[in-house]
């Protein structure tokens, strides 16, 4: 009995904190969303749009077998070797080159969503939809033009596009857009 009560209490607290009174019958019939995508779903369903908190702006990330962390919940993305609670981690194979680089979400959470190739920039709504349907814990194949969306630890949505990733280089340049939380 206790094993069931604790998760139910957690769900109720989450709903109350997010401003919803209680789950409805409609909530119980919807399909489950991957970890990290629920905040993106609720904002899109409510028709809310957020203002851009950062970007689009370019940042450089060094590739190494040790990885570099990227924090997207700051006013400007932070890139360092170790950031507790980082939203994105870039790790490459032992050679440390961009050709073997992969983005990972934090703690193997499904907070990343690859987007199909396109010359246009993604919108917040496109990212929210992709995070609902295609969330994963890693995105590889980081070549110029690769696009992905990120659900941050604080619930923001970010769009990342690889600007350059020379295969033998030890650096990737990405363009980042981060939308603030809906008000």
mmCIF file of C-alpha atoms in Angstrom:
data_model
loop_
_atom_site.group_PDB
_atom_site.id
_atom_site.type_symbol
_atom_site.label_atom_id
_atom_site.label_comp_id
_atom_site.label_asym_id
_atom_site.label_seq_id
_atom_site.Cartn_x
_atom_site.Cartn_y
_atom_site.Cartn_z
ATOM 1 C CA UNK A 1 0.000 0.000 0.000
ATOM 2 C CA UNK A 2 2.777 2.443 0.927
ATOM 3 C CA UNK A 3 4.436 1.694 -2.425
ATOM 4 C CA UNK A 4 1.409 3.146 -4.222
ATOM 5 C CA UNK A 5 0.696 6.064 -1.891
ATOM 6 C CA UNK A 6 4.100 7.712 -2.246
ATOM 7 C CA UNK A 7 3.970 8.061 -6.078
ATOM 8 C CA UNK A 8 0.358 9.311 -5.891
ATOM 9 C CA UNK A 9 1.353 11.981 -3.367
ATOM 10 C CA UNK A 10 4.269 12.967 -5.622
ATOM 11 C CA UNK A 11 1.954 13.354 -8.606
ATOM 12 C CA UNK A 12 -0.527 15.454 -6.619
ATOM 13 C CA UNK A 13 2.217 17.741 -5.317
ATOM 14 C CA UNK A 14 3.576 18.167 -8.843
ATOM 15 C CA UNK A 15 0.129 19.067 -10.155
ATOM 16 C CA UNK A 16 -0.509 21.544 -7.354
ATOM 17 C CA UNK A 17 2.875 23.220 -7.786
ATOM 18 C CA UNK A 18 2.364 23.519 -11.541
ATOM 19 C CA UNK A 19 -0.933 25.363 -10.976
ATOM 20 C CA UNK A 20 -3.370 22.559 -11.836
ATOM 21 C CA UNK A 21 -6.004 21.591 -9.288
ATOM 22 C CA UNK A 22 -6.285 17.865 -9.955
ATOM 23 C CA UNK A 23 -6.027 15.400 -12.764
ATOM 24 C CA UNK A 24 -9.056 15.163 -15.030
ATOM 25 C CA UNK A 25 -10.483 12.189 -16.873
ATOM 26 C CA UNK A 26 -8.892 13.629 -20.008
ATOM 27 C CA UNK A 27 -5.468 13.497 -18.325
ATOM 28 C CA UNK A 28 -5.860 9.807 -17.553
ATOM 29 C CA UNK A 29 -6.655 8.934 -21.172
ATOM 30 C CA UNK A 30 -3.701 10.703 -22.750
ATOM 31 C CA UNK A 31 -0.593 8.742 -23.574
ATOM 32 C CA UNK A 32 2.394 9.072 -21.330
ATOM 33 C CA UNK A 33 5.190 11.419 -22.317
ATOM 34 C CA UNK A 34 8.889 10.697 -22.015
ATOM 35 C CA UNK A 35 10.760 12.031 -19.000
ATOM 36 C CA UNK A 36 11.401 15.748 -19.328
ATOM 37 C CA UNK A 37 8.800 16.365 -22.019
ATOM 38 C CA UNK A 38 5.784 17.029 -19.786
ATOM 39 C CA UNK A 39 6.625 20.692 -19.211
ATOM 40 C CA UNK A 40 6.911 21.244 -22.957
ATOM 41 C CA UNK A 41 3.567 19.538 -23.502
ATOM 42 C CA UNK A 42 1.662 21.565 -20.911
ATOM 43 C CA UNK A 43 2.884 24.905 -22.280
ATOM 44 C CA UNK A 44 1.994 24.022 -25.847
ATOM 45 C CA UNK A 45 -1.446 22.653 -24.962
ATOM 46 C CA UNK A 46 -2.310 25.842 -23.118
ATOM 47 C CA UNK A 47 -1.391 27.836 -26.222
ATOM 48 C CA UNK A 48 1.247 29.732 -24.306
ATOM 49 C CA UNK A 49 4.192 31.240 -26.089
ATOM 50 C CA UNK A 50 7.395 32.237 -24.412
ATOM 51 C CA UNK A 51 9.766 35.018 -25.153
ATOM 52 C CA UNK A 52 13.295 34.197 -26.187
ATOM 53 C CA UNK A 53 15.628 34.238 -23.192
ATOM 54 C CA UNK A 54 18.796 33.821 -25.292
ATOM 55 C CA UNK A 55 19.665 33.693 -28.949
ATOM 56 C CA UNK A 56 19.946 32.738 -31.463
ATOM 57 C CA UNK A 57 23.607 32.938 -30.559
ATOM 58 C CA UNK A 58 26.690 30.898 -31.328
ATOM 59 C CA UNK A 59 28.880 29.199 -28.748
ATOM 60 C CA UNK A 60 31.934 26.971 -29.053
ATOM 61 C CA UNK A 61 32.197 23.649 -27.272
ATOM 62 C CA UNK A 62 35.472 21.720 -27.105
ATOM 63 C CA UNK A 63 35.287 18.002 -27.747
ATOM 64 C CA UNK A 64 37.087 15.534 -25.535
ATOM 65 C CA UNK A 65 36.674 12.075 -24.096
ATOM 66 C CA UNK A 66 36.084 13.765 -20.723
ATOM 67 C CA UNK A 67 33.223 15.843 -22.102
ATOM 68 C CA UNK A 68 32.054 19.400 -21.759
ATOM 69 C CA UNK A 69 28.846 20.391 -20.010
ATOM 70 C CA UNK A 70 26.421 23.014 -21.292
ATOM 71 C CA UNK A 71 24.016 24.763 -18.915
ATOM 72 C CA UNK A 72 21.053 26.289 -20.747
ATOM 73 C CA UNK A 73 19.088 27.685 -17.781
ATOM 74 C CA UNK A 74 21.467 30.645 -17.392
ATOM 75 C CA UNK A 75 20.955 34.025 -19.077
ATOM 76 C CA UNK A 76 23.709 32.966 -21.496
ATOM 77 C CA UNK A 77 24.687 29.307 -22.016
ATOM 78 C CA UNK A 78 27.583 28.241 -19.807
ATOM 79 C CA UNK A 79 30.170 25.790 -21.147
ATOM 80 C CA UNK A 80 32.621 24.143 -18.757
ATOM 81 C CA UNK A 81 34.201 20.769 -18.176
ATOM 82 C CA UNK A 82 31.990 20.077 -15.163
ATOM 83 C CA UNK A 83 28.696 21.787 -14.327
ATOM 84 C CA UNK A 84 26.454 20.181 -11.729
ATOM 85 C CA UNK A 85 22.961 19.853 -13.195
ATOM 86 C CA UNK A 86 24.021 20.733 -16.759
ATOM 87 C CA UNK A 87 21.350 20.330 -19.442
ATOM 88 C CA UNK A 88 23.607 18.932 -22.141
ATOM 89 C CA UNK A 89 26.893 17.055 -22.242
ATOM 90 C CA UNK A 90 29.152 16.732 -25.284
ATOM 91 C CA UNK A 91 31.451 13.703 -25.231
ATOM 92 C CA UNK A 92 33.620 12.311 -27.993
ATOM 93 C CA UNK A 93 35.437 9.016 -28.330
ATOM 94 C CA UNK A 94 39.026 8.591 -27.158
ATOM 95 C CA UNK A 95 40.391 10.625 -30.074
ATOM 96 C CA UNK A 96 38.462 13.693 -28.863
ATOM 97 C CA UNK A 97 37.502 14.812 -32.360
ATOM 98 C CA UNK A 98 34.204 16.253 -33.526
ATOM 99 C CA UNK A 99 33.679 13.262 -35.826
ATOM 100 C CA UNK A 100 33.018 11.021 -32.812
ATOM 101 C CA UNK A 101 31.101 13.551 -30.677
ATOM 102 C CA UNK A 102 27.685 12.844 -29.148
ATOM 103 C CA UNK A 103 25.280 15.008 -27.123
ATOM 104 C CA UNK A 104 23.862 13.397 -23.989
ATOM 105 C CA UNK A 105 21.057 14.538 -21.697
ATOM 106 C CA UNK A 106 21.652 14.663 -17.938
ATOM 107 C CA UNK A 107 21.648 11.364 -16.050
ATOM 108 C CA UNK A 108 20.433 9.427 -19.092
ATOM 109 C CA UNK A 109 17.135 11.343 -19.060
ATOM 110 C CA UNK A 110 15.094 11.580 -22.254
ATOM 111 C CA UNK A 111 15.473 15.348 -22.642
ATOM 112 C CA UNK A 112 16.836 15.580 -26.194
ATOM 113 C CA UNK A 113 14.905 15.339 -29.453
ATOM 114 C CA UNK A 114 16.547 15.239 -32.876
ATOM 115 C CA UNK A 115 14.880 17.225 -35.658
ATOM 116 C CA UNK A 116 14.906 16.427 -39.375
ATOM 117 C CA UNK A 117 17.277 18.371 -41.613
ATOM 118 C CA UNK A 118 16.011 21.779 -42.634
ATOM 119 C CA UNK A 119 17.595 25.112 -43.452
ATOM 120 C CA UNK A 120 15.068 26.920 -41.245
ATOM 121 C CA UNK A 121 15.316 27.492 -37.510
ATOM 122 C CA UNK A 122 12.962 25.497 -35.289
ATOM 123 C CA UNK A 123 10.180 27.195 -33.347
ATOM 124 C CA UNK A 124 9.375 26.631 -29.696
ATOM 125 C CA UNK A 125 6.191 24.779 -30.717
ATOM 126 C CA UNK A 126 8.143 22.509 -33.087
ATOM 127 C CA UNK A 127 10.611 21.700 -30.318
ATOM 128 C CA UNK A 128 7.853 21.046 -27.783
ATOM 129 C CA UNK A 129 6.152 18.646 -30.203
ATOM 130 C CA UNK A 130 9.431 16.877 -30.982
ATOM 131 C CA UNK A 131 10.240 16.516 -27.275
ATOM 132 C CA UNK A 132 6.814 14.939 -26.705
ATOM 133 C CA UNK A 133 7.139 12.433 -29.522
ATOM 134 C CA UNK A 134 10.870 11.788 -30.054
ATOM 135 C CA UNK A 135 12.639 12.412 -26.755
ATOM 136 C CA UNK A 136 15.826 10.419 -26.288
ATOM 137 C CA UNK A 137 18.907 10.515 -24.081
ATOM 138 C CA UNK A 138 21.538 10.987 -26.795
ATOM 139 C CA UNK A 139 21.976 12.521 -30.228
ATOM 140 C CA UNK A 140 24.981 11.692 -32.372
ATOM 141 C CA UNK A 141 25.974 12.417 -35.953
ATOM 142 C CA UNK A 142 26.970 15.950 -35.035
ATOM 143 C CA UNK A 143 27.668 17.344 -38.479
ATOM 144 C CA UNK A 144 27.011 20.828 -39.803
ATOM 145 C CA UNK A 145 23.255 21.412 -39.913
ATOM 146 C CA UNK A 146 22.319 18.780 -37.287
ATOM 147 C CA UNK A 147 19.328 20.082 -35.310
ATOM 148 C CA UNK A 148 17.951 19.077 -31.919
ATOM 149 C CA UNK A 149 15.736 20.334 -29.130
ATOM 150 C CA UNK A 150 16.502 20.199 -25.419
ATOM 151 C CA UNK A 151 14.235 20.222 -22.368
ATOM 152 C CA UNK A 152 16.234 21.986 -19.641
ATOM 153 C CA UNK A 153 16.312 21.051 -15.993
ATOM 154 C CA UNK A 154 14.129 24.051 -15.141
ATOM 155 C CA UNK A 155 11.604 23.221 -17.884
ATOM 156 C CA UNK A 156 12.716 25.608 -20.623
ATOM 157 C CA UNK A 157 12.891 24.570 -24.245
ATOM 158 C CA UNK A 158 16.064 25.134 -26.236
ATOM 159 C CA UNK A 159 16.910 24.664 -29.900
ATOM 160 C CA UNK A 160 20.460 23.690 -30.899
ATOM 161 C CA UNK A 161 21.888 23.635 -34.438
ATOM 162 C CA UNK A 162 25.427 22.533 -35.272
ATOM 163 C CA UNK A 163 27.075 25.407 -37.173
ATOM 164 C CA UNK A 164 30.422 23.707 -37.737
ATOM 165 C CA UNK A 165 32.002 20.432 -36.713
ATOM 166 C CA UNK A 166 35.179 19.774 -38.682
ATOM 167 C CA UNK A 167 35.728 16.020 -38.362
ATOM 168 C CA UNK A 168 39.370 16.266 -37.255
ATOM 169 C CA UNK A 169 38.929 19.337 -35.050
ATOM 170 C CA UNK A 170 38.474 19.351 -31.284
ATOM 171 C CA UNK A 171 35.731 21.946 -31.280
ATOM 172 C CA UNK A 172 32.114 22.224 -32.371
ATOM 173 C CA UNK A 173 30.328 25.522 -32.917
ATOM 174 C CA UNK A 174 26.603 25.501 -32.176
ATOM 175 C CA UNK A 175 23.805 28.025 -32.463
ATOM 176 C CA UNK A 176 21.459 28.066 -29.470
ATOM 177 C CA UNK A 177 18.023 29.576 -28.889
ATOM 178 C CA UNK A 178 16.455 29.294 -25.432
ATOM 179 C CA UNK A 179 12.855 30.195 -24.699
ATOM 180 C CA UNK A 180 11.969 31.443 -21.242
ATOM 181 C CA UNK A 181 9.279 29.748 -19.206
ATOM 182 C CA UNK A 182 5.743 30.902 -20.098
ATOM 183 C CA UNK A 183 4.502 33.594 -17.755
#
